[in-house]
Short mmCIF file of C-alpha atoms in Angstrom, two decimals:
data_model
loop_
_atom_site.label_atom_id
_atom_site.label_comp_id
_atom_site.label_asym_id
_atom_site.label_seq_id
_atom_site.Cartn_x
_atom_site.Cartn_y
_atom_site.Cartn_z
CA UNK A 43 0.00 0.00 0.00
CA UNK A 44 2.35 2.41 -0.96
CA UNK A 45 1.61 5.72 -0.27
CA UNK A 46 1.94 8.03 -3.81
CA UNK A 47 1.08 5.97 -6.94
CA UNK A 48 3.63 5.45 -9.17
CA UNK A 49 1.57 5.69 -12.37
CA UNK A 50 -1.51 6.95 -12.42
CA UNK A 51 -4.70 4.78 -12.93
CA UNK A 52 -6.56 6.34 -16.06
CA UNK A 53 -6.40 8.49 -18.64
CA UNK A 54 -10.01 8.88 -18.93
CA UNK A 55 -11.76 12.20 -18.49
CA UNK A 56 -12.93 12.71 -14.93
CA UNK A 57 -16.30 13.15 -14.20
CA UNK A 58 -18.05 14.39 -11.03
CA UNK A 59 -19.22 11.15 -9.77
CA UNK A 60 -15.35 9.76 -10.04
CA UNK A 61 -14.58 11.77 -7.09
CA UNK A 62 -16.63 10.09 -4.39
CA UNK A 63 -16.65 6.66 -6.81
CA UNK A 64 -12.88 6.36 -5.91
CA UNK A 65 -13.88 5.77 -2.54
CA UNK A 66 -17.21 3.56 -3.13
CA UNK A 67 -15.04 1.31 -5.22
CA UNK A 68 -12.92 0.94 -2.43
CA UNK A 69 -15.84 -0.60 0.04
CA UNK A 70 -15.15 -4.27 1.26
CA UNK A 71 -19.04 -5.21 2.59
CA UNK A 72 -17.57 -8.25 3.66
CA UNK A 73 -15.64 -7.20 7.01
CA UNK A 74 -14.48 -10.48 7.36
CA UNK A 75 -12.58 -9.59 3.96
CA UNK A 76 -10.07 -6.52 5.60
CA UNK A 77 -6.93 -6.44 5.71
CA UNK A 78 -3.69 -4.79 6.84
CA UNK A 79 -1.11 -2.57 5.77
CA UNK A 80 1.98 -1.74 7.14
CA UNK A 81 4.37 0.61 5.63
CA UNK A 82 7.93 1.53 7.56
CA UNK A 83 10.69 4.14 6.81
CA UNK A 84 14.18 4.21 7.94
CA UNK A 85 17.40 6.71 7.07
CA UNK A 86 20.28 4.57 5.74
CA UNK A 87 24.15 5.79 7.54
CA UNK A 88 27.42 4.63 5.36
CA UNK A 89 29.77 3.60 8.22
CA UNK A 90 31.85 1.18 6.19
CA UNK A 91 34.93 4.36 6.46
CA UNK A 92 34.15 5.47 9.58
CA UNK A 93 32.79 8.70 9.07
CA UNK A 94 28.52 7.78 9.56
CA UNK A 95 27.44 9.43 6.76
CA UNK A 96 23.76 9.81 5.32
CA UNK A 97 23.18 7.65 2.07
CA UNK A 98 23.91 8.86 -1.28
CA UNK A 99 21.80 6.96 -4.41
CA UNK A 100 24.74 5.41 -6.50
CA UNK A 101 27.01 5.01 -4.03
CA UNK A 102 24.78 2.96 -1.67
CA UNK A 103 21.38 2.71 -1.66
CA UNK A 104 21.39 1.16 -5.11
CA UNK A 105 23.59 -1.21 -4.04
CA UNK A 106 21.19 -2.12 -1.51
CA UNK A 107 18.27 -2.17 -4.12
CA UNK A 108 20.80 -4.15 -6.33
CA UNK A 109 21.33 -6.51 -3.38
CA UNK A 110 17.42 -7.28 -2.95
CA UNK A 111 16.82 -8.60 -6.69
CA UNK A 112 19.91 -10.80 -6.67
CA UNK A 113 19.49 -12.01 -3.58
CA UNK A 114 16.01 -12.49 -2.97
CA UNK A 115 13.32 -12.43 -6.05
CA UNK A 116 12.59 -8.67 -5.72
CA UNK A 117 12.08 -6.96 -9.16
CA UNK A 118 12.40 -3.51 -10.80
CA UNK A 119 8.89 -1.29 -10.13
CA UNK A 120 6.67 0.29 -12.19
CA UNK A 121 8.39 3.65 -12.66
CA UNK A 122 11.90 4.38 -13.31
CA UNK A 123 13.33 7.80 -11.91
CA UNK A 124 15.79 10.20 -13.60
CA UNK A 125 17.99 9.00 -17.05
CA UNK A 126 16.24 5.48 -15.80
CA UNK A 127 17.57 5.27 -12.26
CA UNK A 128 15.93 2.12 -10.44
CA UNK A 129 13.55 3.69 -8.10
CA UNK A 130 11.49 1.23 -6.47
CA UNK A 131 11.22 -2.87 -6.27
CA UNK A 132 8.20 -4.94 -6.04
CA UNK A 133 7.48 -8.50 -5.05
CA UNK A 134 4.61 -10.40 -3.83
CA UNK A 135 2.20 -7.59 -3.48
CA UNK A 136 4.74 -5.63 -1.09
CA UNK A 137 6.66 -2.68 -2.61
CA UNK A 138 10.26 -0.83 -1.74
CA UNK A 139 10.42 2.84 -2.46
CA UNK A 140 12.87 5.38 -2.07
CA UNK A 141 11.56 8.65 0.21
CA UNK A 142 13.27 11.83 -0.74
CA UNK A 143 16.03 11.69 1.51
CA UNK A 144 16.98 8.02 0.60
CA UNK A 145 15.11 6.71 3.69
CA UNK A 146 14.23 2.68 2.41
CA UNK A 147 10.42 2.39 2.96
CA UNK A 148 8.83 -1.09 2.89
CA UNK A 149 4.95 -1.28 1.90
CA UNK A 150 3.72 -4.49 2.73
CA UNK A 151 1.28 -6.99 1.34
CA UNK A 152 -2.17 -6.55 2.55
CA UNK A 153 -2.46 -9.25 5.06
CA UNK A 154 -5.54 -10.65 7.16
CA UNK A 155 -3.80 -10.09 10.40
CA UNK A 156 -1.11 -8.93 12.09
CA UNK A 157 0.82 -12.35 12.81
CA UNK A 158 1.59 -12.48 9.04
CA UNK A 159 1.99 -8.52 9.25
CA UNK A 160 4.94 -8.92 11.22
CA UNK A 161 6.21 -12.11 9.52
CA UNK A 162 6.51 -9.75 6.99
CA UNK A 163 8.65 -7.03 8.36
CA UNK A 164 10.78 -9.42 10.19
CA UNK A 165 11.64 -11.26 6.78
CA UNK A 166 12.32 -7.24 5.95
CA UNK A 167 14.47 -6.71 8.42
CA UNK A 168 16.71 -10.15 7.70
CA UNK A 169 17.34 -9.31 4.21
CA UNK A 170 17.88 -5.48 4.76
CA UNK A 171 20.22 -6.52 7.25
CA UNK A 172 21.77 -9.53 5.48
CA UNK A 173 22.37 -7.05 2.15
CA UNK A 174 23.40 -3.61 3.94
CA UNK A 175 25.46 -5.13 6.46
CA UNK A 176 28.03 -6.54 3.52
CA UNK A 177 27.82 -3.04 2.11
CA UNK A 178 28.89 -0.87 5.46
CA UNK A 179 25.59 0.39 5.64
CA UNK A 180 23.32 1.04 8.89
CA UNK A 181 19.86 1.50 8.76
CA UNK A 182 18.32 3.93 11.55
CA UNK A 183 14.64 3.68 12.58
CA UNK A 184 13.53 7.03 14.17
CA UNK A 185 11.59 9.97 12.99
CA UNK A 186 13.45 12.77 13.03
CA UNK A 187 17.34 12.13 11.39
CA UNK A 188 18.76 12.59 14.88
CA UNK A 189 22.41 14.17 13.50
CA UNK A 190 22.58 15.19 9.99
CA UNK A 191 21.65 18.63 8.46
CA UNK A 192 19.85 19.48 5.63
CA UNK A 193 22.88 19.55 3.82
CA UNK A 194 24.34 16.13 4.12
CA UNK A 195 21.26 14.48 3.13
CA UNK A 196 21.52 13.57 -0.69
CA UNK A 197 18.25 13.80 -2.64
CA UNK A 198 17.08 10.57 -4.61
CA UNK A 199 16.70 10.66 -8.60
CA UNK A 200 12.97 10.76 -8.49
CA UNK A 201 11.48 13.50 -10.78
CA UNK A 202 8.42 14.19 -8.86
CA UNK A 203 10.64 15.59 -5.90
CA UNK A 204 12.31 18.31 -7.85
CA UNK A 205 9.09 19.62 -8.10
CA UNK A 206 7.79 19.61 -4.68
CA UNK A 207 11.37 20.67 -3.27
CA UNK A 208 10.56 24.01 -5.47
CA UNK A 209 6.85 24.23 -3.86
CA UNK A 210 6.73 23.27 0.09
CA UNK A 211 9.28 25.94 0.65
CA UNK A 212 6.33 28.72 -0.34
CA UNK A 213 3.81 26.42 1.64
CA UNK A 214 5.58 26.80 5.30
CA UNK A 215 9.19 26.67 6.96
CA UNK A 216 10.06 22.99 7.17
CA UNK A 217 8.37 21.18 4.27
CA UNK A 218 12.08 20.04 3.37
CA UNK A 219 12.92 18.96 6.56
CA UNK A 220 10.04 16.98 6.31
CA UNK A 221 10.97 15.12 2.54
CA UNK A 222 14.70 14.65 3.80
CA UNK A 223 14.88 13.95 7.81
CA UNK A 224 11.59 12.35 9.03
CA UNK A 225 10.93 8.83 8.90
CA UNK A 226 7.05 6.91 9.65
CA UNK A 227 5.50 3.93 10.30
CA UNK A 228 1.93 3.89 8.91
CA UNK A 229 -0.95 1.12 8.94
CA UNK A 230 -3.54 0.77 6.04
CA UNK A 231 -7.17 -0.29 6.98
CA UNK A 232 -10.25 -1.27 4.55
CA UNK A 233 -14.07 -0.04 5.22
CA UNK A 234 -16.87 -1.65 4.24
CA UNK A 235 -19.27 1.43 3.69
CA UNK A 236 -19.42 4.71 3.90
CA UNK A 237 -20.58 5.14 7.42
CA UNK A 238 -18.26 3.05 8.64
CA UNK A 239 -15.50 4.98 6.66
CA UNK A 240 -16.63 8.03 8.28
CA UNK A 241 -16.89 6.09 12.28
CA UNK A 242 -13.13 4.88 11.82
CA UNK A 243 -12.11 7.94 10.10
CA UNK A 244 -13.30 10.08 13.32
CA UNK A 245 -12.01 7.60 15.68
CA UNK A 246 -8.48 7.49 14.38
CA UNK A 247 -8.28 11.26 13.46
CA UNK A 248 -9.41 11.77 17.50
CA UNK A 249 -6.99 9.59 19.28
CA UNK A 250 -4.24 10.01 16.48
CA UNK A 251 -2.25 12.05 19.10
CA UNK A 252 -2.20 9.15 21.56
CA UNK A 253 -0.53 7.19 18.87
CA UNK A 254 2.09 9.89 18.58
CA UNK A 255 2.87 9.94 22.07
CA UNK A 256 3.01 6.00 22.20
CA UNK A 257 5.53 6.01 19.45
CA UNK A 258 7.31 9.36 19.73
CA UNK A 259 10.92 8.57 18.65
CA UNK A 260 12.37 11.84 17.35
CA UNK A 261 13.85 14.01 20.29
CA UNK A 262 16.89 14.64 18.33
CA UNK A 263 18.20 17.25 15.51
CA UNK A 264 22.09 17.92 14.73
CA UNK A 265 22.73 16.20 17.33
CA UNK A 266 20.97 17.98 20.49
CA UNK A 267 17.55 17.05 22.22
CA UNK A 268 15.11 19.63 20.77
CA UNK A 269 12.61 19.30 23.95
CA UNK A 270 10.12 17.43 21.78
CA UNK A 271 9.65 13.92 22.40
CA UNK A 272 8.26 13.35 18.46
CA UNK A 273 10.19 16.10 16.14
CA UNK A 274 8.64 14.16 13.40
CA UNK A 275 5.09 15.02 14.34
CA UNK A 276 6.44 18.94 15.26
CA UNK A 277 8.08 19.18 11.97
CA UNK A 278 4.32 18.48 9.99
CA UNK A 279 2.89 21.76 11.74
CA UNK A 280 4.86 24.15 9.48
CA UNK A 281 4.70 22.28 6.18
CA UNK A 282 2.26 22.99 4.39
CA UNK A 283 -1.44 24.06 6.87
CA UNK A 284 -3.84 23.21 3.74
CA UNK A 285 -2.98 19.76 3.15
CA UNK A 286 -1.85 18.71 6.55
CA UNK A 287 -2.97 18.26 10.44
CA UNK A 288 -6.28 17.22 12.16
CA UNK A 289 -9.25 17.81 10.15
CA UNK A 290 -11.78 20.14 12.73
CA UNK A 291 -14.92 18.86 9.97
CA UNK A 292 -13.85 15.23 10.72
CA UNK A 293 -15.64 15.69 14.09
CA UNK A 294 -18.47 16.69 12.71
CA UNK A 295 -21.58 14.75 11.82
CA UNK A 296 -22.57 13.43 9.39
CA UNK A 297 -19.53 12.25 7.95
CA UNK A 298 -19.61 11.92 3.87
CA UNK A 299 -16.93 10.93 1.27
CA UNK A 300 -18.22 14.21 -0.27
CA UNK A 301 -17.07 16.48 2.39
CA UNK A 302 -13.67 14.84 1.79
CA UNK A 303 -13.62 15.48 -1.55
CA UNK A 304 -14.21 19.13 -0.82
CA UNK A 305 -11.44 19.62 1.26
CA UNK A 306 -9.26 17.70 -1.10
CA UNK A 307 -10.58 19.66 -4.05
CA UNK A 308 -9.44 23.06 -2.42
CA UNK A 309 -5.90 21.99 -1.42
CA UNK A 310 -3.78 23.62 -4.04
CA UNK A 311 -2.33 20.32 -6.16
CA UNK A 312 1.73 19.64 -6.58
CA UNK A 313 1.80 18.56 -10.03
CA UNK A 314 0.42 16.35 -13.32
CA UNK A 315 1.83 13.65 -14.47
CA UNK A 316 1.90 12.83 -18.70
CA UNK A 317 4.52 10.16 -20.59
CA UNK A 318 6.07 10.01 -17.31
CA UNK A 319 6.97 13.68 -16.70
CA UNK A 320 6.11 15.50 -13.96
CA UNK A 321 4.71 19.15 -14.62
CA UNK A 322 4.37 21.48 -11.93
CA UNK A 323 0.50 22.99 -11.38
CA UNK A 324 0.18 24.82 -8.25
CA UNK A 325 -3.45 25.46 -8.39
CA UNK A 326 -6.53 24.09 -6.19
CA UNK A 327 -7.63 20.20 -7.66
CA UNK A 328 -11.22 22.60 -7.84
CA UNK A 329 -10.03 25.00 -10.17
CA UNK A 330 -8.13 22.76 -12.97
CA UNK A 331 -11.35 20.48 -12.96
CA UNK A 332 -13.03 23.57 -14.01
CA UNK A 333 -10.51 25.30 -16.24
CA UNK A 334 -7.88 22.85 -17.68
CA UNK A 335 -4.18 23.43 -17.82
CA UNK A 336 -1.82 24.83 -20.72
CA UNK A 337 1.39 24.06 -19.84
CA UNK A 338 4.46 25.65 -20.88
CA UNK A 339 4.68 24.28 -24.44
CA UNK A 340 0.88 25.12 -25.46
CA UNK A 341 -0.11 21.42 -24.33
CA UNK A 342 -3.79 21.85 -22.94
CA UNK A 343 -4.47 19.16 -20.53
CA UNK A 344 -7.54 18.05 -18.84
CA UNK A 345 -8.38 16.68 -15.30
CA UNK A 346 -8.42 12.64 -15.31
CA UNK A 347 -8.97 9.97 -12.77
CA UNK A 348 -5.38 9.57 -12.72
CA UNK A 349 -4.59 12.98 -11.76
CA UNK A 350 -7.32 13.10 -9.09
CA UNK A 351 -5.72 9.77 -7.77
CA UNK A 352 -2.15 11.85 -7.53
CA UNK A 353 -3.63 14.90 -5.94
CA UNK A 354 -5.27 12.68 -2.94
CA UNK A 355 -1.94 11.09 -2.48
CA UNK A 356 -0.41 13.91 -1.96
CA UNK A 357 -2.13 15.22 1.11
CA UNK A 358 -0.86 14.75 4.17
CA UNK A 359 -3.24 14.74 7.44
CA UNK A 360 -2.63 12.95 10.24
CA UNK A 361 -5.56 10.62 8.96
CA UNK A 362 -5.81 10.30 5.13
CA UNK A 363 -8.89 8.47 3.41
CA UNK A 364 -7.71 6.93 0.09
CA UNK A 365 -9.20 3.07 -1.07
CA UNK A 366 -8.10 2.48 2.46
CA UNK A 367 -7.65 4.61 5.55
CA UNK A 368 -3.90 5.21 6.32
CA UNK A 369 -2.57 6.11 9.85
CA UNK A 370 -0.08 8.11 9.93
CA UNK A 371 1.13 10.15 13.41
CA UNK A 372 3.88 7.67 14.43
CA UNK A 373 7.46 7.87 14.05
CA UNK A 374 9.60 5.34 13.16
CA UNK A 375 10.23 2.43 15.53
CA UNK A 376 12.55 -0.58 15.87
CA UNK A 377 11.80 -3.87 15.21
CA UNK A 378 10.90 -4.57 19.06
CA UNK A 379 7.62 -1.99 19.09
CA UNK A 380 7.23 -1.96 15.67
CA UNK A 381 4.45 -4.70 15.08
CA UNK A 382 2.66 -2.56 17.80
CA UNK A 383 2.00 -0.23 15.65
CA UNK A 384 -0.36 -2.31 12.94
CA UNK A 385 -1.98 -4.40 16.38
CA UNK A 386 -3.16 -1.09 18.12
CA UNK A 387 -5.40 0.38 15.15
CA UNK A 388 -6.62 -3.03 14.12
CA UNK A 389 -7.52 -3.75 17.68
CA UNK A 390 -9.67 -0.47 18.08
CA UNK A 391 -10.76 -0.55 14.08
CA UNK A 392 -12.03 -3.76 13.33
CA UNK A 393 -13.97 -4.32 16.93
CA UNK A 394 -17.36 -2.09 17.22
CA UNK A 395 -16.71 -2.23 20.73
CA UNK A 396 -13.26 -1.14 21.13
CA UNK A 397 -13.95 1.76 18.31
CA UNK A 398 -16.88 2.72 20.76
CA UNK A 399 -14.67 2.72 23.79
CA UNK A 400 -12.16 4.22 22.24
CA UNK A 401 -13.75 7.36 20.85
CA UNK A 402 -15.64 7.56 24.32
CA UNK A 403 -11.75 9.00 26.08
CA UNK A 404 -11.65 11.58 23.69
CA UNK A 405 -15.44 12.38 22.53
CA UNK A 406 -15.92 15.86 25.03
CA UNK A 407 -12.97 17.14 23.66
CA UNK A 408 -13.59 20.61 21.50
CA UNK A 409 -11.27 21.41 18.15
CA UNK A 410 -8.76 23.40 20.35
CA UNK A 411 -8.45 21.12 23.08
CA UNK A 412 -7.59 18.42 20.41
CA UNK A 413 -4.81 20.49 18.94
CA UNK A 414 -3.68 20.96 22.35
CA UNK A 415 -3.46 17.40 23.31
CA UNK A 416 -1.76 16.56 20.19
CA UNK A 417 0.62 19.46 20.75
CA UNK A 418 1.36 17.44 24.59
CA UNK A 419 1.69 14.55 22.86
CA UNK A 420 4.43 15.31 20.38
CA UNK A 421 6.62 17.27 23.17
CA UNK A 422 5.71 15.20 26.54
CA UNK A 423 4.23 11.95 25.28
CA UNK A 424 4.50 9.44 28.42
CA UNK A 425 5.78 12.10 30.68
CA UNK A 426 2.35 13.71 30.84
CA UNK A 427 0.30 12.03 33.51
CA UNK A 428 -2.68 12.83 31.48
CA UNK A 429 -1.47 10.92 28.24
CA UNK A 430 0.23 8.30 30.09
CA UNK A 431 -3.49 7.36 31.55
CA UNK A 432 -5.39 8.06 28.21
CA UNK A 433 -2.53 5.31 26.96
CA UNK A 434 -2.84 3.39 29.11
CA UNK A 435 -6.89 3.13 28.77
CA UNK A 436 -6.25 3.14 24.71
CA UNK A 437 -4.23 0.10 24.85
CA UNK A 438 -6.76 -2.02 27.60
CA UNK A 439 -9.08 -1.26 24.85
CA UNK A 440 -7.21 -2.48 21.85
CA UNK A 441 -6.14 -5.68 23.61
CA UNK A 442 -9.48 -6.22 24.31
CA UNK A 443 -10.26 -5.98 20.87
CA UNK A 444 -7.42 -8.08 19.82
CA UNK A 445 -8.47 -10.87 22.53
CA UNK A 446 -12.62 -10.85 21.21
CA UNK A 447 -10.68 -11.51 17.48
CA UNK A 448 -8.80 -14.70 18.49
CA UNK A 449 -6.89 -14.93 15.87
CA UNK A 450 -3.70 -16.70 16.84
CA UNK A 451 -0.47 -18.00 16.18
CA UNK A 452 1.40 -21.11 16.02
CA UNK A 453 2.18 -21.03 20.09
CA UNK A 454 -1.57 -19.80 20.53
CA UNK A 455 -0.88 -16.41 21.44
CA UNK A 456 -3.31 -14.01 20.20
CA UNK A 457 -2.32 -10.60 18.30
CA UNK A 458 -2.23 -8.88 21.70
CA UNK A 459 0.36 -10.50 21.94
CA UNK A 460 2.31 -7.60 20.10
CA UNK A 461 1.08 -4.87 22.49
CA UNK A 462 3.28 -6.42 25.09
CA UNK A 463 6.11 -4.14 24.87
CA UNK A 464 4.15 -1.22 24.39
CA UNK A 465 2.58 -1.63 27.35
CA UNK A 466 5.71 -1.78 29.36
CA UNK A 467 6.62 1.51 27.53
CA UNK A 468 3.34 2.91 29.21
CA UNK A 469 3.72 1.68 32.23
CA UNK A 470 7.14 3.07 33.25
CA UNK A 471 5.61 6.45 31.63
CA UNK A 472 8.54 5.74 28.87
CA UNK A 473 8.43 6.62 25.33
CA UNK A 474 10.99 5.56 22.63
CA UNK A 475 12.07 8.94 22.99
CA UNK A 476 13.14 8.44 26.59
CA UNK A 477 14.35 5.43 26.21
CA UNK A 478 17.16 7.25 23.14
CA UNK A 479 17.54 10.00 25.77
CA UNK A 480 19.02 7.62 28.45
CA UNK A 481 21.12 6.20 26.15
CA UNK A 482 22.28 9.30 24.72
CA UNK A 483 21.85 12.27 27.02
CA UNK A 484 20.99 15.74 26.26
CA UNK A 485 23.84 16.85 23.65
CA UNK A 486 25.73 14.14 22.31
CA UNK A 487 27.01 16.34 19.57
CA UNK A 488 27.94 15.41 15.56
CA UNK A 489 31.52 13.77 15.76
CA UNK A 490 32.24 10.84 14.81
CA UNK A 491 31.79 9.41 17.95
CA UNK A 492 28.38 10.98 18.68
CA UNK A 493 26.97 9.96 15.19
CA UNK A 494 28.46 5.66 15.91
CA UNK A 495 26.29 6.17 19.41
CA UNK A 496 23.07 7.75 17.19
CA UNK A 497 23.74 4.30 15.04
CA UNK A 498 23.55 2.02 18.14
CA UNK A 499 20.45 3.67 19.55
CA UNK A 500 17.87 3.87 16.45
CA UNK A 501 19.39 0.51 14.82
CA UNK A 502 17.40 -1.17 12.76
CA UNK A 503 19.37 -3.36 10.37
CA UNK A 504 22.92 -3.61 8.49
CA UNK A 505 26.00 -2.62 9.97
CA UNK A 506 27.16 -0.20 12.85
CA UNK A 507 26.90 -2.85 15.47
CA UNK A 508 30.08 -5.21 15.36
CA UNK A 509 31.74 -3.09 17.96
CA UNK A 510 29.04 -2.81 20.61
#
C-alpha cells in the first residue's frame, strides 16, 4: 500500500461522480474480507569508512536495491526515476520505495492479520540486514534524522521531488525537513461502507495524538535534544497548513466521502503527471477540474482519474482516506515496538466495541483542546500524567479488541500479543524517545563518535553494530 502511486490509474476524463466513486469502489461489505497494511521508513548511515554518513543513491542505496533482486526475487517497479535510475522494487504484493532523503520504505502486502503482518517485516528486516550489512551500511529507525543537516542528506533521482522541493518551501518553513529527515510507520485499513469509513475515520483522526505519544521517537536534531519527544510530528505543523494536520470537519456529523472530496478539491495540487513527466500545477484540484491546464509548451491538458488519484496522495493529514484509511502520526520504531504499531489500530478498528470505547476518552474534547493534546503529545508523550493514563486506557481497549478476534499464532498467542512491549513503555511512563535519551543524554554532539552512538540507539538493520 504504498503511499503516492507510481503511475496513475486512467487516462479517462474525470467526471463528477469519479470523485466520491474512488472511494465507493474501495468498500469491502464483507468485514471479514479486511486487511492490513503496514508501511515503515528508515534513514540509511554509510559507516563502512568510519565517518557515519547519510546515504547517497549510487554510491549505496542502489547497491542495496541491487542486493534485494539478486538475492532475494525482488524486481524492478513500475516507474523508473531520472535517465532510468531504479527507483522502487516490487514482489509479492509488497513494494520498496525510495523517500526523498533516501530513507528505504517497505509497503507491505495486505495481510488478514497482524501475525503475518509482522512475519513480513521481520523477513524485511533479515534481508535489509543480510544485504546492507556486507555493504557498510546502517539503517536507523527514528523519525526525526537525529544528526545530519539538511545539507548532508543527498536527494534521490525521483522526478516528482524536484518539483515539490521548489513548492513546500512557499507552503511553510520545514516542508524540506520533512521530505529529507523524518521517517514513519503507517498502517492501512479497509471499510466496508461509507458510514463506517466516516466512524473509523473520526475515531483514528481523534486519538491520532495518543498514537504519537506511544511512538514518539524523534527528540533529536544535529545532534541535540530539541525538547520534543516526536520532532517528526512537530516538523508536519509548518509544512504545508492546507494539506496537513487534524481535520476540525472530521468531528463533525454526518460524515460523507463528499465532504472529503471538498477539502481535497481546495488543497492547491503539486503537479500532473503525462509520458512520465512531472509538470508542476500549483493550483486548487477545484479549479483545474473547471478550467484545464496549458502548460508551458501550449499542451492543454484536462483533469483525469489519474490525476485526481495523484492529488489525494499527496495530502498529508494525520488521517488520510484513500481506497483504504492510512494512519499516519507515528514515528519510526525498531523492530521490538514496531508490530505494535499495525496491532493497536486493528484492535480499536475492526472491533465495534473497542472503536466505541475508544472514541468515548476523547469524545468531550472541542477542536482546540484536540490540537492541544496533540501538541502534549508530540513534546511530553509518556511524561504527561494525562497521556500516560489516556494510553494506558487506549491500549486495555485495543487488547481487548485483539483478545474478542482470536486470531492466533502457532504457540496460541493471540495478536495482543504484540502490544506487550508497548505496554511496558506505558507503564514506566517511557516513550521511545526516553528510552534514546538515556542512552544518549541531552547533547551528544555530531563527531564521529556521537553519530556511531546515534547508530547504536535507532538501529534497525545492516552494519554499525560489530563493535558494541
Amino acid at each position: 500500500m504504498s503511499s503516492t502511486p507510481e503511475t496513475p490509474a486512467s487516462a479517462a476524463p474525470l467526471q463528477p461522480e469519479d470523485l466520491t466513486g474512488f472511494f465507493r469502489r474501495a468498500e469491502r461489505p464483507d468485514r471479514r474480507t479486511h486487511k492490513i497494511g503496514t508501511e515503515h521508513e528508515k534513514f540509511g548511515v554509510f559507516v563502512a569508512d568510519g565517518e557515519y554518513r547519510p546515504v547517497a543513491y549510487e554510491a549505496h542505496v542502489l547497491a542495496v536495491m541491487q542486493g534485494f533482486m539478486a538475492r532475494f526475487g525482488w524486481k524492478p517497479g513500475g516507474e523508473r526515476g531520472n535517465d532510468g535510475a531504479l527507483i522502487s522494487l516490487e514482489r509479492d504484493g509488497a513494494s520498496i520505495t525510495l523517500e526523498p532523503g533516501g530513507q528505504f520504505e517497505l509497503s507491505g502486502k495486505p495481510l488478514a492479520d497482524v501475525h503475518l503482518t509482522c512475519q513480513e517485516f521481520t523477513q524485511h528486516q533479515r534481508e535489509l540486514h543480510a544485504v546492507s550489512q556486507e555493504l557498510g551500511i546502517a539503517w536507523l529507525a527514528s523519525g526525526f534524522q537525529p544528526f545530519a543537516t539538511r545539507d548532508e542528506i543527498h536527494w534521490m533521482p525521483k522526478p516528482r521531488y524536484a518539483v515539490m522541493r521548489a513548492f513546500l518551501p512557499t507552503r511553510g518553513q520545514r516542508g524540506l525537513d520533512m521530505m529529507l529527515r523524518t521517517c514513519t510507520v503507517q498502517a492501512n485499513f479497509d471499510y466496508a461502507s461509507e458510514q463506517q469509513a466516516g466512524a473509523r475515520f473520526r475515531l483514528a483522526m481523534g486519538v491520532s495524538a495518543l498514537t504519537t505519544a506511544l511512538f514518539a521517537n524523534s527528540p533529536y536534531k544535529e545532534g541535540e535534544d530539541r525538547g520534543f519527544a516526536s520532532l517528526r510530528s512537530d516538523n508536519w505543523t509548518d509544512v504545508d497548513a492546507a494539506r496537513c494536520g487534524l481535520l476540525p470537519w472530521a468531528f463533525e456529523a454526518p460524515f460523507s466521502y463528499q465532504r472529503y472530496v471538498d477539502w481535497a478539491l481546495d488543497v492547491p495540487m503539486f503537479f500532473i503527471r503525462r509520458q512520465g513527466r512531472y509538470i508542476p500545477l500549483h493550483v486548487p484540484f477545484r479549479e483545474y477540474m473547471a478550467t484545464g491546464y496549458v502548460d508551458p509548451d501550449g499542451v492543454r491538458h484536462s483533469a483525469t482519474q489519474g490525476d485526481w488519484e495523484l492529488h489525494l496522495s499527496t495530502l498529508f493529514p494525520e488521517i488520510r482516506l484513500k481506497p483504504y484509511l492510512e494512519v499516519r502520526g507515528c514515528d519510526s520504531v525498531r523492530q521490538n515496538i514496531l508490530c505494535a504499531l499495525p496491532a493497536l489500530w486493528k484492535g480499536l478498528l475492526y472491533d465495534d466495541d473497542a472503536g466505541e470505547a475508544a472514541w468515548e476518552l476523547v469524545a468531550d474534547l472541542d477542536f482546540g483542546e484536540r490540537l492541544a493534546l496533540w501538541a502534549e503529545c508530540r513534546q511530553v508523550a509518556l511524561a504527561s500524567p494525562r497521556v500516560r493514563e489516556l494510553c494506558q486506557r487506549l491500549l486495555a481497549i485495543a487488547r481487548d479488541g485483539l483478545e474478542r478476534a482470536d486470531i492466533r499464532d502457532h504457540r496460541g498467542r493471540t495478536e495482543a500479543f504484540f502490544l506487550d512491549p508497548l505496554e511496558a513503555l506505558v507503564a514506566a511512563g517511557t516513550s521511545p524517545a526516553d528510552v534514546a535519551r538515556a542512552q544518549l543524554g541531552p547533547r551528544p554532539g555530531r563527531d564521529v563518535e556521537a553519530r556511531r552512538a546515534f547508530v547504536r540507539a535507532f538501529h534497525f538493520a545492516g552494519a554499525g553494530l560489530e563493535d558494541t
